[in-house]
mmCIF file of C-alpha atoms in Angstrom:
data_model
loop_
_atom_site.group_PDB
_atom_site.id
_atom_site.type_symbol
_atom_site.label_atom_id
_atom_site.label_comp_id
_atom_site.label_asym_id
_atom_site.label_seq_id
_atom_site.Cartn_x
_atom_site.Cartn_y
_atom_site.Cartn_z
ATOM 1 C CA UNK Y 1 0.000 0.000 0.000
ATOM 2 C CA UNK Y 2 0.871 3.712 -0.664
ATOM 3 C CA UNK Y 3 0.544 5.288 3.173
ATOM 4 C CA UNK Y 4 0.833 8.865 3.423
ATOM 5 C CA UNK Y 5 1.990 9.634 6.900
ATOM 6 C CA UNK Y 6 1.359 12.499 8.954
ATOM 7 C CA UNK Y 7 4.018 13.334 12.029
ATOM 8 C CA UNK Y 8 6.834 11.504 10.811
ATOM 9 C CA UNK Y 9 9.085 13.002 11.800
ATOM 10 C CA UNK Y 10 7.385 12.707 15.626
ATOM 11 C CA UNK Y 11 8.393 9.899 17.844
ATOM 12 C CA UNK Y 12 5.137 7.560 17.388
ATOM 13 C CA UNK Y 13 5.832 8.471 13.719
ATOM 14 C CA UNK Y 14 8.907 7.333 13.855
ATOM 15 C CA UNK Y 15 7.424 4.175 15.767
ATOM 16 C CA UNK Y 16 4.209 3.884 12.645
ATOM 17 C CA UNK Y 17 6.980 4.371 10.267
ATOM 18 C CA UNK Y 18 9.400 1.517 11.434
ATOM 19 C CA UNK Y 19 6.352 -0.883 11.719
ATOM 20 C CA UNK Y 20 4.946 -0.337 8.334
ATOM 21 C CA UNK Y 21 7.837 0.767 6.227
ATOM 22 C CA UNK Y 22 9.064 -2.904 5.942
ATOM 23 C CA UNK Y 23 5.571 -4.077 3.985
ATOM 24 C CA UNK Y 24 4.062 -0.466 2.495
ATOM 25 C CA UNK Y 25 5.485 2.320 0.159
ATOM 26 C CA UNK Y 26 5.605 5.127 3.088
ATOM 27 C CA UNK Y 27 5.710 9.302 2.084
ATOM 28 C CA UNK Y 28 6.544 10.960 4.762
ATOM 29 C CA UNK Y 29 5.182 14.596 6.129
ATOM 30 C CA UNK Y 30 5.555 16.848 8.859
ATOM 31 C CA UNK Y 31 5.764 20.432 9.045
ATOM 32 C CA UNK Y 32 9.118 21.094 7.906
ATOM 33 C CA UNK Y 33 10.650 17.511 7.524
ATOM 34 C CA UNK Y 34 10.111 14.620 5.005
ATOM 35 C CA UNK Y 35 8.972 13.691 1.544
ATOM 36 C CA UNK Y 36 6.520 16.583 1.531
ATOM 37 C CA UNK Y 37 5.693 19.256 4.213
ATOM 38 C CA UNK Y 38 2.270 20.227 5.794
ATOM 39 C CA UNK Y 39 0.677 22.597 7.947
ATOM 40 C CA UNK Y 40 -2.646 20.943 9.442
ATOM 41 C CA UNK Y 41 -4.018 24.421 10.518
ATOM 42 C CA UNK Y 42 -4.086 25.321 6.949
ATOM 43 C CA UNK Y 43 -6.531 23.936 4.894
ATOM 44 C CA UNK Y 44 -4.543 25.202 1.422
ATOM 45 C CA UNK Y 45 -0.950 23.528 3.165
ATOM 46 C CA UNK Y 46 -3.165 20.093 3.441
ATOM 47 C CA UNK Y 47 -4.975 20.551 -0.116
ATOM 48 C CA UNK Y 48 -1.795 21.200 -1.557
ATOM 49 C CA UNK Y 49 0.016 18.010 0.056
ATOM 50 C CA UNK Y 50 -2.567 15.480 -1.345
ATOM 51 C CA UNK Y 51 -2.162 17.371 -4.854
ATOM 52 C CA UNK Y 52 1.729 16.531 -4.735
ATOM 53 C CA UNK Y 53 1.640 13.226 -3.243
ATOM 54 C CA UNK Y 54 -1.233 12.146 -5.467
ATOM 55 C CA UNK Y 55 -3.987 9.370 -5.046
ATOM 56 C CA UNK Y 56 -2.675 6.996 -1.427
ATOM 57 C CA UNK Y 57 -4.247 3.977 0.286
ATOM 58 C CA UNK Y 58 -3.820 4.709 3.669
ATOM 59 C CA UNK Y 59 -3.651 7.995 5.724
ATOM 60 C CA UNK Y 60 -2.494 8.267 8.872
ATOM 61 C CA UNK Y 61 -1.958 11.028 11.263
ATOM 62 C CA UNK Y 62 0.639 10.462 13.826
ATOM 63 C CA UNK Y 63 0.248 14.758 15.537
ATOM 64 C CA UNK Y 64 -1.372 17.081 17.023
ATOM 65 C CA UNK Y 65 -0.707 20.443 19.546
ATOM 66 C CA UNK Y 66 -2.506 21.094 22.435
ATOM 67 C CA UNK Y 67 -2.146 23.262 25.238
ATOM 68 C CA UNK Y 68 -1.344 22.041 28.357
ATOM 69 C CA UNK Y 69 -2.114 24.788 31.353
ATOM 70 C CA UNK Y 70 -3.571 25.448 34.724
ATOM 71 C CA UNK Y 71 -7.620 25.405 33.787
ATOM 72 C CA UNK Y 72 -7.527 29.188 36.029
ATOM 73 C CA UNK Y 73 -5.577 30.490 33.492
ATOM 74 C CA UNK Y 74 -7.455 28.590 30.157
ATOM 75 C CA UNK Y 75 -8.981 30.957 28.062
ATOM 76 C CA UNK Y 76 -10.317 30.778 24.241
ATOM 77 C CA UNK Y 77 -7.171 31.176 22.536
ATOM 78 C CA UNK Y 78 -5.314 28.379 24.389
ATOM 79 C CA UNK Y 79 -8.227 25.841 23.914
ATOM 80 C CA UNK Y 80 -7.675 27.218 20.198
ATOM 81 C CA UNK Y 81 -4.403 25.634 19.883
ATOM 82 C CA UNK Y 82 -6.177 21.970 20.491
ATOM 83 C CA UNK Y 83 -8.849 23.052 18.358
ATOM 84 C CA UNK Y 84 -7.656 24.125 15.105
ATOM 85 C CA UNK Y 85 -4.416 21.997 15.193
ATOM 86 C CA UNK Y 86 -5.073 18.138 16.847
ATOM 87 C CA UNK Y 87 -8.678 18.240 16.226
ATOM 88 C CA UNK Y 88 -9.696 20.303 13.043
ATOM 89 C CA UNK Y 89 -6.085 19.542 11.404
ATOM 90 C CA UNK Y 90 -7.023 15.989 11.541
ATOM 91 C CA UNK Y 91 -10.366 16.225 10.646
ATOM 92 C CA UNK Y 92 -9.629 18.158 7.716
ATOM 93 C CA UNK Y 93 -7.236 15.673 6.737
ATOM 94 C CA UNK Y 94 -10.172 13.290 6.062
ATOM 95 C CA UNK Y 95 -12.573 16.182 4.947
ATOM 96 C CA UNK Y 96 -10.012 17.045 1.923
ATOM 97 C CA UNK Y 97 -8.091 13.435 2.340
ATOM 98 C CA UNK Y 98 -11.554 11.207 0.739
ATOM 99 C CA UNK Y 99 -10.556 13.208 -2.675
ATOM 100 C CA UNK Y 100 -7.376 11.325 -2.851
ATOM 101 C CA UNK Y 101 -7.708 8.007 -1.288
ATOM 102 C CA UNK Y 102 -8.139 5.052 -3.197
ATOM 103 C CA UNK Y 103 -11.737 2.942 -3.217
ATOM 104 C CA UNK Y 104 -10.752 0.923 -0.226
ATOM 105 C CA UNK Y 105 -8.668 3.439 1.497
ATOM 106 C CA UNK Y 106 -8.255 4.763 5.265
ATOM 107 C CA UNK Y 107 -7.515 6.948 7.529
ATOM 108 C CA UNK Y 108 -6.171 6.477 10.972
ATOM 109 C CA UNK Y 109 -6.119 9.253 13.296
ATOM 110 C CA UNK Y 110 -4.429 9.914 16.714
ATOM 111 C CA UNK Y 111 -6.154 10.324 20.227
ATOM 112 C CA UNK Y 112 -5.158 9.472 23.243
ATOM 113 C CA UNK Y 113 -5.212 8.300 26.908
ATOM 114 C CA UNK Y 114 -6.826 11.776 28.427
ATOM 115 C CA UNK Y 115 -10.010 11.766 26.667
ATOM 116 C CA UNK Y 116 -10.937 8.902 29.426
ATOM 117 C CA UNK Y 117 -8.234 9.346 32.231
ATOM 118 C CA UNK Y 118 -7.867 13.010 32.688
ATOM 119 C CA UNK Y 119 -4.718 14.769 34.246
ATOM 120 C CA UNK Y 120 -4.117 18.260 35.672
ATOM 121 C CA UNK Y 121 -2.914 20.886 33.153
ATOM 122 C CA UNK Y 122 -5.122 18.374 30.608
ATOM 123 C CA UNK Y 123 -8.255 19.506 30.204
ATOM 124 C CA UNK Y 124 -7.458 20.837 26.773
ATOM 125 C CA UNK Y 125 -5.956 17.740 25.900
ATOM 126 C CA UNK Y 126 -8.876 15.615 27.076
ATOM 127 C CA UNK Y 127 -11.463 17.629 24.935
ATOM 128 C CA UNK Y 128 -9.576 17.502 21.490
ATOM 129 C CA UNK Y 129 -9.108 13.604 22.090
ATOM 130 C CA UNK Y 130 -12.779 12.818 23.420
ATOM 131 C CA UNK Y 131 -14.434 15.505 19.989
ATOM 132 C CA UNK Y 132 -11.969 12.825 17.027
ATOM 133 C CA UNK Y 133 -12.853 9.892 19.047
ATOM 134 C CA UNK Y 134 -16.843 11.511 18.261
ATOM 135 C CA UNK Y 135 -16.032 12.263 15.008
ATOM 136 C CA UNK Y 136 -14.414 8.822 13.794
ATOM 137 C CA UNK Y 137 -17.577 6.766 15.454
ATOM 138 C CA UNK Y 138 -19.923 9.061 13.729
ATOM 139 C CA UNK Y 139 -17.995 9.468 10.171
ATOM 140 C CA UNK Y 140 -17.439 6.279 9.748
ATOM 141 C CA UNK Y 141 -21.226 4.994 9.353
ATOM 142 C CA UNK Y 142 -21.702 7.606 6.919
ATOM 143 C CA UNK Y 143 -18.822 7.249 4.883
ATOM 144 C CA UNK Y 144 -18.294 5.718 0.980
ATOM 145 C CA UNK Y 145 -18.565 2.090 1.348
ATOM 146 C CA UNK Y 146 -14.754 0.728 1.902
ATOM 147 C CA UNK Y 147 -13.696 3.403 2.771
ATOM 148 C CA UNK Y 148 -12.925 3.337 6.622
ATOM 149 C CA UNK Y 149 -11.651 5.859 9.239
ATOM 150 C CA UNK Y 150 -10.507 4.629 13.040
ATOM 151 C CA UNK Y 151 -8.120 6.413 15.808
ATOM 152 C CA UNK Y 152 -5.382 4.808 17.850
ATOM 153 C CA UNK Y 153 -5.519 6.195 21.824
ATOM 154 C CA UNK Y 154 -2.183 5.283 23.184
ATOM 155 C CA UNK Y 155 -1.175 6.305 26.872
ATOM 156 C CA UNK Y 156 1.665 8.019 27.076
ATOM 157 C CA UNK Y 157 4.796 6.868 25.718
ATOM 158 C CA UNK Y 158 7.964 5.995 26.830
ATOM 159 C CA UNK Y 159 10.325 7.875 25.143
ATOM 160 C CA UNK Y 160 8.470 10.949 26.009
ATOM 161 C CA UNK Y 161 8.034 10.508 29.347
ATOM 162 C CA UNK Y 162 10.917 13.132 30.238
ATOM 163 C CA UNK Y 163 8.641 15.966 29.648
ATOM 164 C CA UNK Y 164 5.639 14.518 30.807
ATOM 165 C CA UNK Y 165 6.387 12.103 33.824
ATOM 166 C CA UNK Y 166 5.414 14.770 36.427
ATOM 167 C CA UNK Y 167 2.118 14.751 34.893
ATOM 168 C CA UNK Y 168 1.501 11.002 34.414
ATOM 169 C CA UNK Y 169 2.492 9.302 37.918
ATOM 170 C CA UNK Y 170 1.180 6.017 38.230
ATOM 171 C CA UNK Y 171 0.859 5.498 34.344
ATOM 172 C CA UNK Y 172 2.250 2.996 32.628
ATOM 173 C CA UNK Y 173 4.187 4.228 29.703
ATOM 174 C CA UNK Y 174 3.340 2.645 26.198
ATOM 175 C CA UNK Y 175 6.539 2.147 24.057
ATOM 176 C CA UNK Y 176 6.365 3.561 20.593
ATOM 177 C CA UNK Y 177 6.969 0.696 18.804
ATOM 178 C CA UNK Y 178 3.570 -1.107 20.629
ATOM 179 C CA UNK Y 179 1.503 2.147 20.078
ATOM 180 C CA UNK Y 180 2.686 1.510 16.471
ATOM 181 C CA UNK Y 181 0.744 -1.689 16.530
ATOM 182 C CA UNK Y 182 -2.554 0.233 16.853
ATOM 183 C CA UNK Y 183 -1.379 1.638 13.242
ATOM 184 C CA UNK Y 184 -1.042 -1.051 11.732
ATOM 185 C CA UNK Y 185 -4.014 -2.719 12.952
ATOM 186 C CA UNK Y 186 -6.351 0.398 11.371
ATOM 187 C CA UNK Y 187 -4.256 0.125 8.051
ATOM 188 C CA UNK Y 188 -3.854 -3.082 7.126
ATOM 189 C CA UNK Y 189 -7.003 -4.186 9.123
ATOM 190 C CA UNK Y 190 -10.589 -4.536 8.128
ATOM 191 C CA UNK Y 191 -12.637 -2.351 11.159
ATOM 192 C CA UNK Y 192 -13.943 0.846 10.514
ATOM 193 C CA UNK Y 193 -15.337 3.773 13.188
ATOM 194 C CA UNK Y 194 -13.306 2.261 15.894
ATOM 195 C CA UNK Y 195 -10.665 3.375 18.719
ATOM 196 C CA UNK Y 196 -7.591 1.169 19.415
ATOM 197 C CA UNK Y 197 -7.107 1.816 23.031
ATOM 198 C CA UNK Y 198 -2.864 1.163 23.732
ATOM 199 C CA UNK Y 199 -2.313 1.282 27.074
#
């Protein structure tokens, strides 16, 4: 398969990318890395990647920024961040993405662990994850037939855990090579409209 993925350059890209590389024809696309570059709050930057790369079986987004802060101090413009970047990047991805996939094509998007188990400084976080888990149950009964969309929600992983292990005591971490596996369950897998849960 031809599998266009999104975050790369990120470290459960890099994860996606080692699992799937060895069996699929990977492009590669970040923001300023790769085979071809992408901004996900632009709508043009993602129209404009799918013209280069062309038609592709499999899309999968690997990113996402949130804001994590003290909820005293949220206000509109930090819950932005989530909103236009994680949650509307990725959605857009499969609202200009089901022009350029093939008949049996899908997307796989990216969640995660705080849209059930919430932390402090989260709740941003926790909102964008809980609205694409929403949005791949519901899109995906109303989608072309064979075409399928599902999200991987991996806790936190490993080889991040220097930045965020004051935030995530008592969590397991989740290496990226096994939140990979969620990947390439919703790629080379057959289910459709559902969330891979990695912990």
């Amino acid at each position: 398969m031809k599998v266009l993925l999104i975050g790369a350059s990120g470290i459960i890209g890099k994860g996606v990318d080692a699992e799937l590389s060895p069996r699929h024809e990977i492009i590669r696309a970040s923001r300023s890395s790769g085979d071809v570059n992408v901004d996900l709050k632009d709508k043009a930057s993602i129209r404009a990647m799918f013209e280069k790369v062309g038609t592709v079986d499999a899309v999968v987004s690997t990113t996402g920024k949130v804001h994590f802060g003290d909820f005293a101090e949220m206000d509109e413009d930090k819950y932005r961040i989530g909103i236009d970047d994680k949650l509307f990047g990725q959605i857009n991805l499969v609202l200009i993405g089901r022009d350029y996939v093939s008949a049996r094509g899908s997307f796989t998007l990216t969640t995660g662990i705080l849209a059930k188990d919430p932390i402090q400084y989260g709740s941003s976080a926790s909102m964008v994850n809980g609205a694409i888990e929403g949005f791949v149950k519901s899109a995906a009964i109303e989608m072309t037939p064979g075409l399928r969309i599902n999200a991987v929600s991996p806790g936190v992983i490993t080889e991040a855990m220097e930045g965020y292990a004051p935030y995530f005591r008592g969590h397991d971490p989740v290496p990226a090579a096994r939140a990979a596996l969620g990947y390439a369950k919703s790629v080379e897998g057959l289910q459709t409209g559902q969330v891979f849960e990695i912990f």
